[in-house]
Coordinates of N, CA and C in Angstrom, one line a residue:
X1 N 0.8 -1.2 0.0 CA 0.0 0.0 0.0 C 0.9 1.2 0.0
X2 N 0.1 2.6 -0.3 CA 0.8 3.2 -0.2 C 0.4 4.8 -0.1
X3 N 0.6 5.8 -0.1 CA -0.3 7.1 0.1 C -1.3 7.7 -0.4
X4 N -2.0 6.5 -1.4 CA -4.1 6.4 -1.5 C -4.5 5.8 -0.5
X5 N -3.4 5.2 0.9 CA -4.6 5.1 1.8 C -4.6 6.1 2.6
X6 N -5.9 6.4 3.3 CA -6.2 7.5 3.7 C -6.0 7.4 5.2
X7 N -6.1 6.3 5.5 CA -6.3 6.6 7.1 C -5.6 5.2 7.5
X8 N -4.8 5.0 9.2 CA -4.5 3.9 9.6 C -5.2 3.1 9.8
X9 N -6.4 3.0 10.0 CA -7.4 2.2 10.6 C -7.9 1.5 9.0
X10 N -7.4 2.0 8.1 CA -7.8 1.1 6.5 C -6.7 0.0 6.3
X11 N -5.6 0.1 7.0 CA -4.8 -1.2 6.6 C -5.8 -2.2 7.0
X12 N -6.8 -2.2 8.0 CA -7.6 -3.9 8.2 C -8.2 -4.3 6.8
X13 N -8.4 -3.3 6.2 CA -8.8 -3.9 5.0 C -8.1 -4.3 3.7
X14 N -6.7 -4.0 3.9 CA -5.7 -4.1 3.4 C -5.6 -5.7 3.8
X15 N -5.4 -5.4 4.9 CA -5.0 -7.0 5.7 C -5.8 -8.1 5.8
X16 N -7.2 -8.1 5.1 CA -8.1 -8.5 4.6 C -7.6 -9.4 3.9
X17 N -7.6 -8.4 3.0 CA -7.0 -9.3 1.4 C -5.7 -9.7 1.6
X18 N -5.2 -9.4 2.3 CA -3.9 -10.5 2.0 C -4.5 -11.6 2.9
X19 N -5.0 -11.5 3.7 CA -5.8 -12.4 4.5 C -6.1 -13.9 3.2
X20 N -6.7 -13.3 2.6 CA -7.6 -14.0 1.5 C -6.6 -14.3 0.6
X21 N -5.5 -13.9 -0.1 CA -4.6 -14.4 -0.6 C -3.2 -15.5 -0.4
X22 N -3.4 -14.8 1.0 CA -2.3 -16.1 1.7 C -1.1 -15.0 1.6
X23 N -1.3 -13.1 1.8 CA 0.3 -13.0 1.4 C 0.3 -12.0 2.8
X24 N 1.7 -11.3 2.3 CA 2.1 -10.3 3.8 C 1.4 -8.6 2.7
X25 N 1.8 -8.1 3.8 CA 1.5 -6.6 3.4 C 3.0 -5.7 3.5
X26 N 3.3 -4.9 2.5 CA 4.4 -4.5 2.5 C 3.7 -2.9 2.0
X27 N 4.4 -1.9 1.8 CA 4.2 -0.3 1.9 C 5.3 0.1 1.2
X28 N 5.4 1.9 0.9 CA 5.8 2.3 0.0 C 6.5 3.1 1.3
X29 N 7.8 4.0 1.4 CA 8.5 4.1 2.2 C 7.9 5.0 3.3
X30 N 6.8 6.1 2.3 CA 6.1 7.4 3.2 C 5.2 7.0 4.1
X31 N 4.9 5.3 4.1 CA 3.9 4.6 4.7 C 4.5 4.5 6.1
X32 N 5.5 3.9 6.0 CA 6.3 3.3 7.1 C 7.0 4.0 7.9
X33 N 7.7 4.8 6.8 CA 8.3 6.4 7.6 C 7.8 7.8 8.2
X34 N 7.0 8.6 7.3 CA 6.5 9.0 7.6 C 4.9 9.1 8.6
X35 N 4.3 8.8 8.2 CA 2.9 7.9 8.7 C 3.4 7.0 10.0
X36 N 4.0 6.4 10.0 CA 4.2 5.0 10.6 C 3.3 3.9 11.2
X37 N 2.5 4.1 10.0 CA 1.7 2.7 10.2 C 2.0 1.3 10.0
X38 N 3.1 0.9 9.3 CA 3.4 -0.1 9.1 C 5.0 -0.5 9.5
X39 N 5.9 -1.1 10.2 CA 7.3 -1.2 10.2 C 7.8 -0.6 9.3
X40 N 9.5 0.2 9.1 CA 9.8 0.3 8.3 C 10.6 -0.9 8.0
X41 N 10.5 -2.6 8.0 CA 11.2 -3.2 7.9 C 10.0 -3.5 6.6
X42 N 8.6 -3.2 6.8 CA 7.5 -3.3 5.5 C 7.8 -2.9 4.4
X43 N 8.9 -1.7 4.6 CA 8.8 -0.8 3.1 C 9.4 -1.5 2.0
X44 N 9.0 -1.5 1.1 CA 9.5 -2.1 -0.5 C 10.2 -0.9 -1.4
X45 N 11.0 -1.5 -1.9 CA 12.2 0.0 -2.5 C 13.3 0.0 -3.0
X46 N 14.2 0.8 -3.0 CA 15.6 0.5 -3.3 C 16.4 0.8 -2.3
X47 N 15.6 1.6 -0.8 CA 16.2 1.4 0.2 C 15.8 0.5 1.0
X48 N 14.7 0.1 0.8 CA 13.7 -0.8 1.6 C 13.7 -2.6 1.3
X49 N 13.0 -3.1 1.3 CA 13.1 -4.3 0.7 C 13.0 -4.7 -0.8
X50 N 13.5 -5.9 -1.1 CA 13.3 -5.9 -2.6 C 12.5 -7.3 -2.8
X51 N 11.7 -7.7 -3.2 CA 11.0 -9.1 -3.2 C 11.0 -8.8 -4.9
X52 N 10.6 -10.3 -4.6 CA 10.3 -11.4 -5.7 C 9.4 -12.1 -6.2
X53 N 8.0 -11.9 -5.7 CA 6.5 -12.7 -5.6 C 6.6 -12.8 -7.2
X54 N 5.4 -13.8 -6.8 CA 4.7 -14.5 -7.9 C 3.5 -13.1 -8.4
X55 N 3.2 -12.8 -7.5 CA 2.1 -11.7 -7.9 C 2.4 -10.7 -6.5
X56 N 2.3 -9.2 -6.9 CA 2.1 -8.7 -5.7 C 0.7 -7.4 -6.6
X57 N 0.3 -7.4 -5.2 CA -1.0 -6.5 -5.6 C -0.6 -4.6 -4.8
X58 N -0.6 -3.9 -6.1 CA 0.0 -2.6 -5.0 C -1.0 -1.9 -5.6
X59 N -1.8 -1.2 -4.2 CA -2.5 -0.5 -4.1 C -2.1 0.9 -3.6
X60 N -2.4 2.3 -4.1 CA -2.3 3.4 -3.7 C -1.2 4.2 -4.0
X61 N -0.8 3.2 -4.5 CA 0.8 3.7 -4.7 C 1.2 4.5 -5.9
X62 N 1.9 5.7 -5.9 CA 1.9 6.2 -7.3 C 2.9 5.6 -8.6
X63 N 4.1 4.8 -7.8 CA 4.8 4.3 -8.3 C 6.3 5.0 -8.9
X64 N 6.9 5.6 -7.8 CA 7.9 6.4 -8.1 C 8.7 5.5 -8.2
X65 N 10.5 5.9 -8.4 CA 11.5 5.0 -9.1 C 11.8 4.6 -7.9
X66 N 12.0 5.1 -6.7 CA 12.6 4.1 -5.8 C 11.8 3.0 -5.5
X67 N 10.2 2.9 -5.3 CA 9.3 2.0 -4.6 C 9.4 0.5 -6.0
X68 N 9.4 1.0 -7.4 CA 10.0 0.4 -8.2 C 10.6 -0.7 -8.0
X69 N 11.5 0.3 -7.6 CA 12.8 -0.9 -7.7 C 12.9 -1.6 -6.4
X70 N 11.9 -1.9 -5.8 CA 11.8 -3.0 -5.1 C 10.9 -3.8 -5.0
X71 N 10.3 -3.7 -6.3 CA 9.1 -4.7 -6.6 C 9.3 -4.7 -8.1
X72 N 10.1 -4.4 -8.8 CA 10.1 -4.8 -10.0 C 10.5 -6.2 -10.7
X73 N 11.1 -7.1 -9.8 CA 11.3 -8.5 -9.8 C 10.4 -9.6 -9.8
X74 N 8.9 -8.9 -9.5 CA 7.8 -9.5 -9.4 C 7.1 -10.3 -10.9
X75 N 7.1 -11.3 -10.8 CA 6.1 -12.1 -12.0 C 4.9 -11.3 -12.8
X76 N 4.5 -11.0 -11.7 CA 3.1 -10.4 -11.9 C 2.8 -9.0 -11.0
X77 N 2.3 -7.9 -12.0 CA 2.5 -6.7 -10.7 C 1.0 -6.2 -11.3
X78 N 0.4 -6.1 -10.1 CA -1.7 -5.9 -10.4 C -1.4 -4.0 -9.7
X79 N -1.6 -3.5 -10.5 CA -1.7 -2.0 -9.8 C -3.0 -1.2 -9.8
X80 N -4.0 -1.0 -8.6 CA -4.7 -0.4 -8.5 C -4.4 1.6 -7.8
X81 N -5.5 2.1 -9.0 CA -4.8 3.5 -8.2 C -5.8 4.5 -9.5
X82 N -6.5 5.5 -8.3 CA -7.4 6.4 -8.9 C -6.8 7.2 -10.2
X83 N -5.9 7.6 -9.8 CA -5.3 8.4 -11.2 C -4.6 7.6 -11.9
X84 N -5.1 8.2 -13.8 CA -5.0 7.4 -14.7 C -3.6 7.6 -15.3
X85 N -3.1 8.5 -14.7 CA -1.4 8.9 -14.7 C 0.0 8.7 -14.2
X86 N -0.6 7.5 -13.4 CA 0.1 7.7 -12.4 C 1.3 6.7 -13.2
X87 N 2.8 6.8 -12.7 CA 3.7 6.1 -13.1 C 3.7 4.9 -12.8
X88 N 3.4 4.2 -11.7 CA 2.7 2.5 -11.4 C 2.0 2.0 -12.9
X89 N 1.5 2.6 -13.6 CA 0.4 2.2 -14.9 C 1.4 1.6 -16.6
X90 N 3.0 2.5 -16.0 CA 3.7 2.1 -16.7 C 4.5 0.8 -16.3
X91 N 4.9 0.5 -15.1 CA 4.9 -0.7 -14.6 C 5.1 -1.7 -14.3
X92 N 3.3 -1.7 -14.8 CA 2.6 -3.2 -14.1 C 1.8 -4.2 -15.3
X93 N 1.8 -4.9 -14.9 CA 1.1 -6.5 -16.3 C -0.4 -5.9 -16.4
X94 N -1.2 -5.6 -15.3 CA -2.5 -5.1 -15.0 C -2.4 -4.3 -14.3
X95 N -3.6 -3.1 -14.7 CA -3.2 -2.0 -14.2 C -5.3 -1.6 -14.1
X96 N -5.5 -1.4 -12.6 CA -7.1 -1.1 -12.3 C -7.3 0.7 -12.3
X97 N -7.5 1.6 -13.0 CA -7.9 2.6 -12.7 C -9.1 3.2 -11.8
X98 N -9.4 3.1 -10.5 CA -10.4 3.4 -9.6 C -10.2 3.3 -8.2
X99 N -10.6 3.9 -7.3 CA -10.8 3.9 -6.0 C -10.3 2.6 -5.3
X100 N -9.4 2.5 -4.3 CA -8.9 1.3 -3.7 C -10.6 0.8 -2.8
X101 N -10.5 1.7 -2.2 CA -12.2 1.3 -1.4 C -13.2 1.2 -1.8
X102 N -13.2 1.1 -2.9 CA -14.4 0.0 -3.8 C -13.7 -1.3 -4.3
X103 N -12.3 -1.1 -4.8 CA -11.8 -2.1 -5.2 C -11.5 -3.3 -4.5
X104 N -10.7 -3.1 -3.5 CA -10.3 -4.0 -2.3 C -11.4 -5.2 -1.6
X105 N -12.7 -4.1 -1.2 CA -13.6 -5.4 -0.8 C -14.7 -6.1 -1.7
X106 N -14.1 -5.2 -3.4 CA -15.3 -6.4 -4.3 C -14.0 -7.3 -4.4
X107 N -12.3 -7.0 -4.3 CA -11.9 -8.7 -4.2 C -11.9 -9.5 -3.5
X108 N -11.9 -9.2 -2.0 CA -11.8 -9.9 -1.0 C -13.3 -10.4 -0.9
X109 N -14.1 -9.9 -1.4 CA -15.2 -10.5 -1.7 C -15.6 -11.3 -3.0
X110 N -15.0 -11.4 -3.9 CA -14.8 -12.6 -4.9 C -13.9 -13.5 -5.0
X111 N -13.2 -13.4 -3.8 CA -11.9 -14.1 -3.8 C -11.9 -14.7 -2.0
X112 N -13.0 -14.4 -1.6 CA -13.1 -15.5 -0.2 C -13.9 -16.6 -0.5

């Protein structure tokens, strides 16, 4: 996730879906740093962590060069995020343009 969520109390629904997926939740650095809602041991980056999933699903995120490069190793990269500009759209394999809080619980609701 990343600064399309709006409030701390929304990671439960973040945490939902990974719930429903079987995965962890990781963040974009302003999440973890700034905010600090999530560990900064969460952050994904090129200062942060670098993973390798089969699929990761990033929400909110606008997709600058550092958060990039630590999820660019990913098989499959699903990017949800209101604006249709946003550099995450360049990317990702799938790319959802719209609201994460509509998005999030029609999957976790097609997908429980």
């Amino acid at each position: 996730v990343g600064r399309g969520l709006a409030a701390e109390e929304d990671l439960e629904m973040v945490n939902k879906l990974a719930a429903v997926l079987g995965a962890e939740v990781g963040c974009s650095r302003p999440v973890a740093e700034n905010n600090k809602w999530l560990p900064k041991a969460s952050y994904l980056g090129i200062t942060g962590t670098v993973v390798k999933p089969e699929v990761i699903f990033v929400m909110g995120c606008s997709g600058q060069v550092q958060h990039i490069g630590g999820i660019n190793k990913s098989k499959v990269i699903v990017a949800v995020n209101k604006d249709k500009g946003a550099p995450i759209f360049k990317n990702c394999d799938f790319g959802l343009v719209g609201d994460m809080y509509k998005i999030v619980p029609a999957l976790i609701e097609k997908l429980s």
